Short mmCIF file of C-alpha atoms and ligand atoms in Angstrom, two decimals:
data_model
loop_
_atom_site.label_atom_id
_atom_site.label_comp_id
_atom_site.label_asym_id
_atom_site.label_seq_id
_atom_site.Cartn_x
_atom_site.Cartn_y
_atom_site.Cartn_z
CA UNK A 13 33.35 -22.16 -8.50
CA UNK A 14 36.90 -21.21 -8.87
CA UNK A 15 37.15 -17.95 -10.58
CA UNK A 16 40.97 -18.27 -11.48
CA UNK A 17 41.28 -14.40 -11.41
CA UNK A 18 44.67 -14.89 -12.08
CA UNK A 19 44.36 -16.43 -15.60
CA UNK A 20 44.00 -14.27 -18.53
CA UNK A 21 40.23 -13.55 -19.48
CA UNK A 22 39.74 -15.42 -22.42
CA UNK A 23 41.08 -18.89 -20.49
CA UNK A 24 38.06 -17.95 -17.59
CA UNK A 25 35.84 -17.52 -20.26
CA UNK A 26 36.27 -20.87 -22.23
CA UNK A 27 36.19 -22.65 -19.06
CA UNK A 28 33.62 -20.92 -17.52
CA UNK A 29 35.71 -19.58 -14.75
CA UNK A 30 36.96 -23.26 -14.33
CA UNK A 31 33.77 -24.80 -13.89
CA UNK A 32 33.71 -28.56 -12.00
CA UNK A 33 30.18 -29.45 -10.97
CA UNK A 34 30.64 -30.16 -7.02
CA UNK A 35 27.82 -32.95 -7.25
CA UNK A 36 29.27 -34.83 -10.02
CA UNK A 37 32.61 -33.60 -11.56
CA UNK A 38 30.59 -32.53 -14.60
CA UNK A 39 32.69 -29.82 -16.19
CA UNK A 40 29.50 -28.35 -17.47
CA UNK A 41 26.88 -27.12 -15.21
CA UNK A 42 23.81 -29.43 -15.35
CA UNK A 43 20.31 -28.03 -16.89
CA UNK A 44 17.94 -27.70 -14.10
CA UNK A 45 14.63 -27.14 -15.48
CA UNK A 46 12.60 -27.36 -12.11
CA UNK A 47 10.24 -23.97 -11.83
CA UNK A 48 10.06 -24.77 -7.99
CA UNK A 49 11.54 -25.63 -5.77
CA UNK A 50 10.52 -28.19 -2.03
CA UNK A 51 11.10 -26.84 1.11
CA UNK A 52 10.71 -28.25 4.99
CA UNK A 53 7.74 -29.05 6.75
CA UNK A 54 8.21 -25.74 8.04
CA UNK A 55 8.44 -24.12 4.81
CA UNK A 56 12.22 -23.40 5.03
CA UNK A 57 14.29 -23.01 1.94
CA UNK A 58 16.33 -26.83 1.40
CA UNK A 59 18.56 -25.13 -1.11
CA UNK A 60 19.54 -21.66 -2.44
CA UNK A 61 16.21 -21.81 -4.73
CA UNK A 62 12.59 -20.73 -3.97
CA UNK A 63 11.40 -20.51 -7.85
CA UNK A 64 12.46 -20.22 -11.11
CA UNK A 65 11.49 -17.10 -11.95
CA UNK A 66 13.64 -15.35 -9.09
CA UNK A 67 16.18 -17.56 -10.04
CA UNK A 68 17.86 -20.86 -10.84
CA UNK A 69 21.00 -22.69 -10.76
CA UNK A 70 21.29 -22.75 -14.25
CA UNK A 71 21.49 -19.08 -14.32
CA UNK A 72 24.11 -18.64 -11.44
CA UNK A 73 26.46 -20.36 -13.36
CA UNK A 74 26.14 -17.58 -16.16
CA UNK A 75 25.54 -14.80 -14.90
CA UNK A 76 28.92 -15.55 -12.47
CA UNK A 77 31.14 -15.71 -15.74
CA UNK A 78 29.15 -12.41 -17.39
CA UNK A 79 29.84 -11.14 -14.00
CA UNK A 80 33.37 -11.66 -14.58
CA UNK A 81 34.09 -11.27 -17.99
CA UNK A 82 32.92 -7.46 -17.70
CA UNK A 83 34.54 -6.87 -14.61
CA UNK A 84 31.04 -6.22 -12.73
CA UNK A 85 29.88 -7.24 -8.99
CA UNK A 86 26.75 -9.60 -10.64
CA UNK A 87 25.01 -9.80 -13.97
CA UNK A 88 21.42 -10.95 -14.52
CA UNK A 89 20.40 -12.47 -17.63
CA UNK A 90 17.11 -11.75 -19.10
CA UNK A 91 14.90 -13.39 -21.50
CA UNK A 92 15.99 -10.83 -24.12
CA UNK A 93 18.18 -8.09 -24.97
CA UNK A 94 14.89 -5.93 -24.64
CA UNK A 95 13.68 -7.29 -21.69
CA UNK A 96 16.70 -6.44 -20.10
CA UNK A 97 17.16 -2.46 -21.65
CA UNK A 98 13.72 -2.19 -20.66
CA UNK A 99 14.31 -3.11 -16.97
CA UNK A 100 16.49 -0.30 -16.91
CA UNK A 101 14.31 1.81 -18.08
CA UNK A 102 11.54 1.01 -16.12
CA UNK A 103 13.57 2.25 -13.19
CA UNK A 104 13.62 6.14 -14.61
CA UNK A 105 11.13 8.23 -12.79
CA UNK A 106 8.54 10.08 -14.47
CA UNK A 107 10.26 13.76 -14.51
CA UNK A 108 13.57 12.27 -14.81
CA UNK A 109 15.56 12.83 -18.16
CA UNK A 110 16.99 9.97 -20.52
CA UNK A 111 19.71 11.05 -23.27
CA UNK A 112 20.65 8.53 -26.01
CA UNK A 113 22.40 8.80 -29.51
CA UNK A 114 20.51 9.91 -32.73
CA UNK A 115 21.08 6.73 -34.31
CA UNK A 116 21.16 3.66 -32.32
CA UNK A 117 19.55 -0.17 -32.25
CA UNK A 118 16.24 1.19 -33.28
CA UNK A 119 14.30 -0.91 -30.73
CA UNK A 120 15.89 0.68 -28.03
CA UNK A 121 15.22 3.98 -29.21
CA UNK A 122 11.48 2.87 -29.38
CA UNK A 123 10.92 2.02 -26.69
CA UNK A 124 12.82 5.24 -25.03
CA UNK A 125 10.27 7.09 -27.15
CA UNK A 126 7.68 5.54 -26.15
CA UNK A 127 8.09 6.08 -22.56
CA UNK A 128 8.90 9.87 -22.77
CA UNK A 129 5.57 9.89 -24.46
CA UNK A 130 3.61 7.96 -22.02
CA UNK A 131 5.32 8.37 -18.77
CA UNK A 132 6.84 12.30 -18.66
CA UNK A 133 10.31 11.23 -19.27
CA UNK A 134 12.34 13.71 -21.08
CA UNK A 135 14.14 12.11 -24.20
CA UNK A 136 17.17 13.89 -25.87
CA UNK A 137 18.61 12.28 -28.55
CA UNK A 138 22.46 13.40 -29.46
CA UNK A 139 24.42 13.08 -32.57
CA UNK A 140 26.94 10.94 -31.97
CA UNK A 141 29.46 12.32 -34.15
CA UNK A 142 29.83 15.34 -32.61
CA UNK A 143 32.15 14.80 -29.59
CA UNK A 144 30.83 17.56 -27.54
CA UNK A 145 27.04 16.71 -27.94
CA UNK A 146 26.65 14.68 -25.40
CA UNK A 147 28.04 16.78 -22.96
CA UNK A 148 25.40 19.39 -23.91
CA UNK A 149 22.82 17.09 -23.78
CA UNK A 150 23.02 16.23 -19.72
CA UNK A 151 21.13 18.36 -17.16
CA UNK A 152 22.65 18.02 -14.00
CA UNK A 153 20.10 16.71 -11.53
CA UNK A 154 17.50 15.87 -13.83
CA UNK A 155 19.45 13.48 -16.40
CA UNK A 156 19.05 9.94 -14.58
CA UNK A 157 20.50 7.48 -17.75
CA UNK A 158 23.04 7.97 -20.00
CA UNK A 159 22.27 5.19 -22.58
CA UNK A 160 25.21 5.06 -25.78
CA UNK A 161 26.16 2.33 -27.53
CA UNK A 162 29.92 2.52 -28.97
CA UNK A 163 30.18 2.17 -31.76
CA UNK A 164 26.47 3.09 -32.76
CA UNK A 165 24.59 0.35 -34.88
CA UNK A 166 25.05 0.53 -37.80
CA UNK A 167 26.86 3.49 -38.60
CA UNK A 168 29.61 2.68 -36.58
CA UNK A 169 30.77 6.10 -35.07
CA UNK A 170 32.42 5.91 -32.17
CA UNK A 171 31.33 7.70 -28.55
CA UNK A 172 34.16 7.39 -25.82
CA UNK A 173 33.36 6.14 -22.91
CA UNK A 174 35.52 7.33 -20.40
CA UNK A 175 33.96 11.11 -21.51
CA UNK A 176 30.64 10.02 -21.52
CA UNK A 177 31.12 8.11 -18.52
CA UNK A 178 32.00 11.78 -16.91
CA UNK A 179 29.87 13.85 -18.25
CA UNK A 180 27.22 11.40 -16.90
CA UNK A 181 28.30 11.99 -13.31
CA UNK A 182 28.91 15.19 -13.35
CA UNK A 183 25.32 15.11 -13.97
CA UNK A 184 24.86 12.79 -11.50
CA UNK A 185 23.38 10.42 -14.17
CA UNK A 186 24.24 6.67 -14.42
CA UNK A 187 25.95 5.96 -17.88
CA UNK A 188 24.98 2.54 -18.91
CA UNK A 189 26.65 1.36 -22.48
CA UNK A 190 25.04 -1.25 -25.41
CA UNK A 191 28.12 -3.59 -25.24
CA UNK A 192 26.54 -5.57 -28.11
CA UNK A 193 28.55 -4.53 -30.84
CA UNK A 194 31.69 -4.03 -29.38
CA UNK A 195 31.66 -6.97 -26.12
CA UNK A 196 34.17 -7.26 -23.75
CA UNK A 197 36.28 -9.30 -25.98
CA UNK A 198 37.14 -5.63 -27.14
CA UNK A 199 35.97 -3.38 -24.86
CA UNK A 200 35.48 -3.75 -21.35
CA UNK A 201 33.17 -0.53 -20.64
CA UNK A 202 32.99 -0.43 -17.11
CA UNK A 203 36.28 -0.17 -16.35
CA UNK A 204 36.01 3.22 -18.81
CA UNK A 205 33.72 4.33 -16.38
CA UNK A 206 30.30 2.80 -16.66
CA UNK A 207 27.96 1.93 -14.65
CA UNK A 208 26.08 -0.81 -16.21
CA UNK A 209 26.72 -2.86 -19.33
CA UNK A 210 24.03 -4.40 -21.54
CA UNK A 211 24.33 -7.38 -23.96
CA UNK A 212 21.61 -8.51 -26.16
CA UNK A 213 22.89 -12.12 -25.71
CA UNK A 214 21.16 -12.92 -28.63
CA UNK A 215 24.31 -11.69 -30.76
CA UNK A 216 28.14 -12.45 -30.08
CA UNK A 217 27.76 -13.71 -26.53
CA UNK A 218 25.78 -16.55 -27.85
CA UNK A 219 26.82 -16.55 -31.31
CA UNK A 220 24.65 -18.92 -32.89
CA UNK A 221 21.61 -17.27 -33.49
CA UNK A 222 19.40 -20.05 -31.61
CA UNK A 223 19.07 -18.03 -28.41
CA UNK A 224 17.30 -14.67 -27.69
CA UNK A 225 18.64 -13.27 -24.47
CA UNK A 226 19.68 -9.93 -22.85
CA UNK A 227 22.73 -9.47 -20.07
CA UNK A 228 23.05 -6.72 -17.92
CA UNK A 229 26.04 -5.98 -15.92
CA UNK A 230 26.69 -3.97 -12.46
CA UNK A 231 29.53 -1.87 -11.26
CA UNK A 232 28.04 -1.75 -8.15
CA UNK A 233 25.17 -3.78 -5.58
CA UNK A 234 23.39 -0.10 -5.02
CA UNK A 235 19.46 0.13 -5.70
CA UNK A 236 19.30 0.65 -8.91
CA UNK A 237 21.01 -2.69 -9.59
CA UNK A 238 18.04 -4.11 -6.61
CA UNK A 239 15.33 -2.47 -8.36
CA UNK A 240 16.32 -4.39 -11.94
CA UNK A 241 16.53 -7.52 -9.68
CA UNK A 242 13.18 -6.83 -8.11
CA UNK A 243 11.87 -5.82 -11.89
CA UNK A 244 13.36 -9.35 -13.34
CA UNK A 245 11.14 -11.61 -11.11
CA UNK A 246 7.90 -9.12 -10.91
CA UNK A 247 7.94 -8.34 -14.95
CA UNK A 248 9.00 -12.00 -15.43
CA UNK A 249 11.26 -11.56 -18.40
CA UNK A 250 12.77 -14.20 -17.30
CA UNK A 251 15.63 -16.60 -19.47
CA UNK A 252 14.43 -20.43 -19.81
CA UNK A 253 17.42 -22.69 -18.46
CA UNK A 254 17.86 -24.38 -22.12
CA UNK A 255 18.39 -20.96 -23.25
CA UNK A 256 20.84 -20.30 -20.47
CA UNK A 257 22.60 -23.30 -20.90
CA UNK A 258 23.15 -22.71 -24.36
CA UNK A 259 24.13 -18.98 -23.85
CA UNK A 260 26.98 -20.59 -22.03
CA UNK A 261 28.04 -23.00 -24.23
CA UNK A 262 28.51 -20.57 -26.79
CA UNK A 263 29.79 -18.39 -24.35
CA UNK A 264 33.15 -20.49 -24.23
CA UNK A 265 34.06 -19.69 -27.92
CA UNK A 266 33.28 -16.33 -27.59
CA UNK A 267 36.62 -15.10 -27.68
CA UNK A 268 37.67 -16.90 -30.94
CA UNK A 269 34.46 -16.08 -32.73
CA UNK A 270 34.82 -12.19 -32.68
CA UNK A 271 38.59 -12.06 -33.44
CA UNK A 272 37.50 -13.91 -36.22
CA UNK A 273 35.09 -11.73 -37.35
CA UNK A 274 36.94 -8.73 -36.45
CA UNK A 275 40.02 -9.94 -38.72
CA UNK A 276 37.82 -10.53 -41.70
CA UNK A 277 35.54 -7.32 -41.35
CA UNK A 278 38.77 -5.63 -41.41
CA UNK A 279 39.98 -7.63 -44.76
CA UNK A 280 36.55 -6.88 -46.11
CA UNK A 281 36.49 -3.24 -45.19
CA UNK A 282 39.93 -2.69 -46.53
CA UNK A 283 39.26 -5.14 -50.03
CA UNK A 284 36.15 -2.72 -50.40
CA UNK A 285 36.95 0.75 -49.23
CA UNK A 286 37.55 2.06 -52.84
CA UNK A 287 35.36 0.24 -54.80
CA UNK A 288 33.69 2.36 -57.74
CA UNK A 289 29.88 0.56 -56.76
CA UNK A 290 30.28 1.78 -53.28
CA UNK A 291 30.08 5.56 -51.58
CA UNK A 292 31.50 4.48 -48.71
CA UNK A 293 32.69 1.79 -46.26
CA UNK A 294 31.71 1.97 -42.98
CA UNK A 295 34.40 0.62 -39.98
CA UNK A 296 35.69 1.80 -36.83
CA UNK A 297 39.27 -0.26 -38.10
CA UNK A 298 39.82 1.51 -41.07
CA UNK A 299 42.08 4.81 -40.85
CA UNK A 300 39.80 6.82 -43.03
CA UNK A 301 36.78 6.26 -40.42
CA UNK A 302 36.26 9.24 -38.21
CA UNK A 303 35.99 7.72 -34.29
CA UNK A 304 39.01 5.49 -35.69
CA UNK A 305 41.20 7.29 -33.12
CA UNK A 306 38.72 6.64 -30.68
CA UNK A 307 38.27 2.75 -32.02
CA UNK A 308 41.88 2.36 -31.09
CA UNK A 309 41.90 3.54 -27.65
CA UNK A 310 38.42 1.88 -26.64
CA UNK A 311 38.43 -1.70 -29.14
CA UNK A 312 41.68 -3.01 -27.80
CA UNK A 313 41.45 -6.34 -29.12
CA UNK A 314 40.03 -6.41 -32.83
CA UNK A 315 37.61 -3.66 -34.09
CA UNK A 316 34.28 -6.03 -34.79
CA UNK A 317 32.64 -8.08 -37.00
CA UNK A 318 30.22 -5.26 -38.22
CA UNK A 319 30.46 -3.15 -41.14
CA UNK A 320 27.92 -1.42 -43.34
CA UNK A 321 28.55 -0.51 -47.04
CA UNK A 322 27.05 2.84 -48.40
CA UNK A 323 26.02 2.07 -52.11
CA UNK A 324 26.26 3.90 -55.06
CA UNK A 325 22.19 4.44 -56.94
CA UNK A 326 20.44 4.51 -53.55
CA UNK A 327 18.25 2.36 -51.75
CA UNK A 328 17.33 0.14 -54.83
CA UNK A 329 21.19 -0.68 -55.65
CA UNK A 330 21.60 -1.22 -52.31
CA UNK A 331 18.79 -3.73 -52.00
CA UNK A 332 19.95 -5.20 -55.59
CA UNK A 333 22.81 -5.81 -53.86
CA UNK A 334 21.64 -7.75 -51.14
CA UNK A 335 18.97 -9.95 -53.30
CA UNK A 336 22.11 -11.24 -55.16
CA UNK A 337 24.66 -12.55 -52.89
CA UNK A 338 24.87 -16.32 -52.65
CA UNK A 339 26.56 -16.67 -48.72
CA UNK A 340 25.82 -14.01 -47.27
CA UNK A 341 22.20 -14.57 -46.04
CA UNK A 342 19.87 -11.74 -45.84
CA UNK A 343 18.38 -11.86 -42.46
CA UNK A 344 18.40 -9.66 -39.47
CA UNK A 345 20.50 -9.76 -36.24
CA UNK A 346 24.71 -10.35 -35.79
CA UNK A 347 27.31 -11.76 -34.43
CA UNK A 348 26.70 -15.23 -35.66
CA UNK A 349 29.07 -17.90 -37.07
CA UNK A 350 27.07 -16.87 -40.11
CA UNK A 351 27.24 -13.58 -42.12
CA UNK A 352 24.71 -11.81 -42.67
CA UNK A 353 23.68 -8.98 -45.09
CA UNK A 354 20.48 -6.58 -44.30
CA UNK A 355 19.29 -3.47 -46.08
CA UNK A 356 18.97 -2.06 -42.81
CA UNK A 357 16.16 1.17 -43.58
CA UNK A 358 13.60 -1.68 -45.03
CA UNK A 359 14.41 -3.73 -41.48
CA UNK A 360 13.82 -0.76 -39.65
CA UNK A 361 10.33 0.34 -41.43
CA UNK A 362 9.11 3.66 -42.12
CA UNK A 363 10.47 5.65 -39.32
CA UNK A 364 14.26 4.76 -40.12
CA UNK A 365 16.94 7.40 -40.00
CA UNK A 366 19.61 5.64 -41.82
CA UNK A 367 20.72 5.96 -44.56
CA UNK A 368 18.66 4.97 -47.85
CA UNK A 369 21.81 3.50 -49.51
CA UNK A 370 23.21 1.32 -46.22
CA UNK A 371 23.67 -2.23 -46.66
CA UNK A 372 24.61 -3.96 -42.85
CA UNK A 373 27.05 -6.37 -42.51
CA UNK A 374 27.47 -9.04 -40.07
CA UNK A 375 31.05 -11.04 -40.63
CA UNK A 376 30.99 -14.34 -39.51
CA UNK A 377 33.51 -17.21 -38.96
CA UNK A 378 33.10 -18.22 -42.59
CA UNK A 379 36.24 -18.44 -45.11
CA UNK A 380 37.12 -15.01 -45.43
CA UNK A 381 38.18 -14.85 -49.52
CA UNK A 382 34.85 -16.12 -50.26
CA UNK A 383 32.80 -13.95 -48.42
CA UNK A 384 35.05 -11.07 -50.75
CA UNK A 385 34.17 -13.13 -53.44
CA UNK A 386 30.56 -13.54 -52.79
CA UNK A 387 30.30 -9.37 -52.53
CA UNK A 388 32.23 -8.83 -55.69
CA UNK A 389 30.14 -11.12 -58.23
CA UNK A 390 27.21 -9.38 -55.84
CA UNK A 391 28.74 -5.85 -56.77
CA UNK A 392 29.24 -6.88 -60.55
CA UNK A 393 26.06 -7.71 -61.43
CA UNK A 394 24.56 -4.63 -60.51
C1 PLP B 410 22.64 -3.28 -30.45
C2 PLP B 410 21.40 -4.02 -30.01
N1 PLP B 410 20.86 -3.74 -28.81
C3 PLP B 410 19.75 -4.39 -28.39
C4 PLP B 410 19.11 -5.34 -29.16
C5 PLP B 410 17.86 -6.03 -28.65
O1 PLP B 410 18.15 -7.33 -28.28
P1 PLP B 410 17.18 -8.62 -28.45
O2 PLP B 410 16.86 -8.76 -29.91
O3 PLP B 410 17.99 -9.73 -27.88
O4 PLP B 410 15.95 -8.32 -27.64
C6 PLP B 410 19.64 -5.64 -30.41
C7 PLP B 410 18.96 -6.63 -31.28
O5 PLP B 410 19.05 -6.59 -32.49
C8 PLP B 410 20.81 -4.97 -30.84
O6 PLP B 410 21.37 -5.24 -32.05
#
């Protein structure tokens, strides 16, 4: 594979890294769905592939352009986003300290909890809108993971990177960053300093919600990153090859997709910021949001397809609000060609800290004006 370094990242990406199959001329890879793999009469390896679940050639192909479209030395893809953040996490030792923001991807923060619980990891969670909490949150030679997501989901404050990414190592903690939100359209976090990147596939990387999978990406080949290997083929969370296929088809439009979205979340957040129904309109774009300065430094290419709306009469406006649009479809997830609405406290069940009165929005690729349209006869039957 020719990884045309030289050519801007959004050309590598749509052809993944200038992808020519050697066997055929294919310019897509083909689907091998094999599990095993034959060797000699002496058991030696014909190819590069034992079995499937330590790897395939359907995966190589991907996880090279994930590899490169973060900047890392590999990626591994994983059978979803939580297989994946759990992999890392499964390499923190019992007496070893996590710290992760207040409000994040609730599943995440489960399963952190869970852990600390079962396995004596110490959990501190941080408020990420306090710039100097994380900072005070570290303890230097006990703190192993710095896990942030930037901007947090789905308030949308913003944690900077390059700090965190410090304040990690001066701990000598690894900061690994929930790229989810923002992706490396945007933001490329490890060259802000972290160590490992995580996608949940699932959302803009695939981007069209009919594939669950996780990404992670390495900085470096040291044993952390061997462990995760090791813990991919032993757990098995392992990605099907359709499903890695199709992560890479979608892959190629990846680039178009979210400066899509981001230039319609930013008409929407802007058409909406002052509307009488509404308390508040959550966006790292708009000037009145308070990590804006930080959006602008960190997001350098379009500030996201994600927004959330704080309504006006509390959680049962909000979810009046939701039951009535016509396009926007009320489900769960993001960054799909679709938008999406959610009343994100009833997704997250009884132990939800967000706010009541937040309605989560995931822009999509659809006609911007009637997406505005669809919210306002939304808003005005309330
Ligand atoms: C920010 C974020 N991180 C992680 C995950 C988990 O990923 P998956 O659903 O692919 O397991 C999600 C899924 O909603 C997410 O939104």
């Amino acid at each position: 594979m020719n990884k045309q370094r030289s050519h801007s990242l959004e050309t590598r990406v749509a052809q993944a890294c200038h992808y020519i199959d050697e066997a055929t001329g294919g310019i897509n890879p083909p689907l091998q769905l094999s599990s095993t793999y034959a060797r000699g009469p002496d058991y030696e390896f014909t190819g590069d592939y034992s079995y499937s679940r330590a790897g395939n050639p359907t995966w190589a192909v991907l996880e090279s352009v994930c590899a490169d479209l973060d900047g890392g030395v590999e990626a591994q893809c994983f059978a979803s986003g939580m297989a994946a953040v759990c992999a890392v996490f499964e390499t923190v030792e019992p007496g070893q300290h996590v710290v992760a923001p207040r409000i994040m991807y609730h599943g995440s923060q489960d399963w952190l909890r869970r852990i600390s619980a079962k396995r004596s990891i110490e959990l501190t969670l941080f408020d990420a809108a306090d710039g100097e909490a994380l900072e005070r949150a570290v303890q230097p030679g006990k703190t192993a993971v710095v896990w942030i997501e930037s901007p947090v989901n789905p308030t949308w404050e913003l944690i900077d990177i390059a700090a965190a990414a410090e304040a990690a190592h001066r701990a000598g903690a690894v900061l690994a960053v929930d790229a989810t939100v923002s992706t490396p359209v945007t933001t490329r976090a490890l060259e802000f300093g972290a160590d490992i990147v995580f996608h949940s596939a699932t959302k803009y990387l695939n981007g069209h919600s009919d594939v669950v999978g996780g990404i992670l990406v390495s900085a470096a080949d040291d044993d952390r990153w061997q462990e995760i290997k090791w813990l991919r083929t032993f757990m098995g969370g392992v990605l099907g090859p359709v499903e890695a296929w199709l992560l890479l088809r979608g892959m190629r439009t990846l680039f178009l997709r979210f400066e899509k979205a981001s230039a319609s979340a930013l008409e929407i957040a802007r058409h909406f910021e002052h509307h009488p129904r509404l308390e508040q309109v959550l966006y790292p774009g708009l000037e009145s949001h308070p990590g804006h300065d930080i959006a602008r430094r960190q997001m350098t290419r379009g500030y996201g397809g994600m927004l959330s709306l704080l309504v006006k009469g509390g959680a049962d406006a909000a979810r009046a609000i939701a039951a009535n649009t016509e396009l926007f479809l009320r489900a769960t997830s993001l960054g799909g060609v679709e938008s999406l609405i959610e009343h994100r406290a009833s997704v997250e069940g009884p132990h939800s800290s967000v706010p009541e009165n937040l309605l989560r929005l995931s822009i999509g690729i659809e006609n911007c004006r009637e997406l505005i349209d669809d919210l306002e006869q939304s808003l005005d039957r309330l």
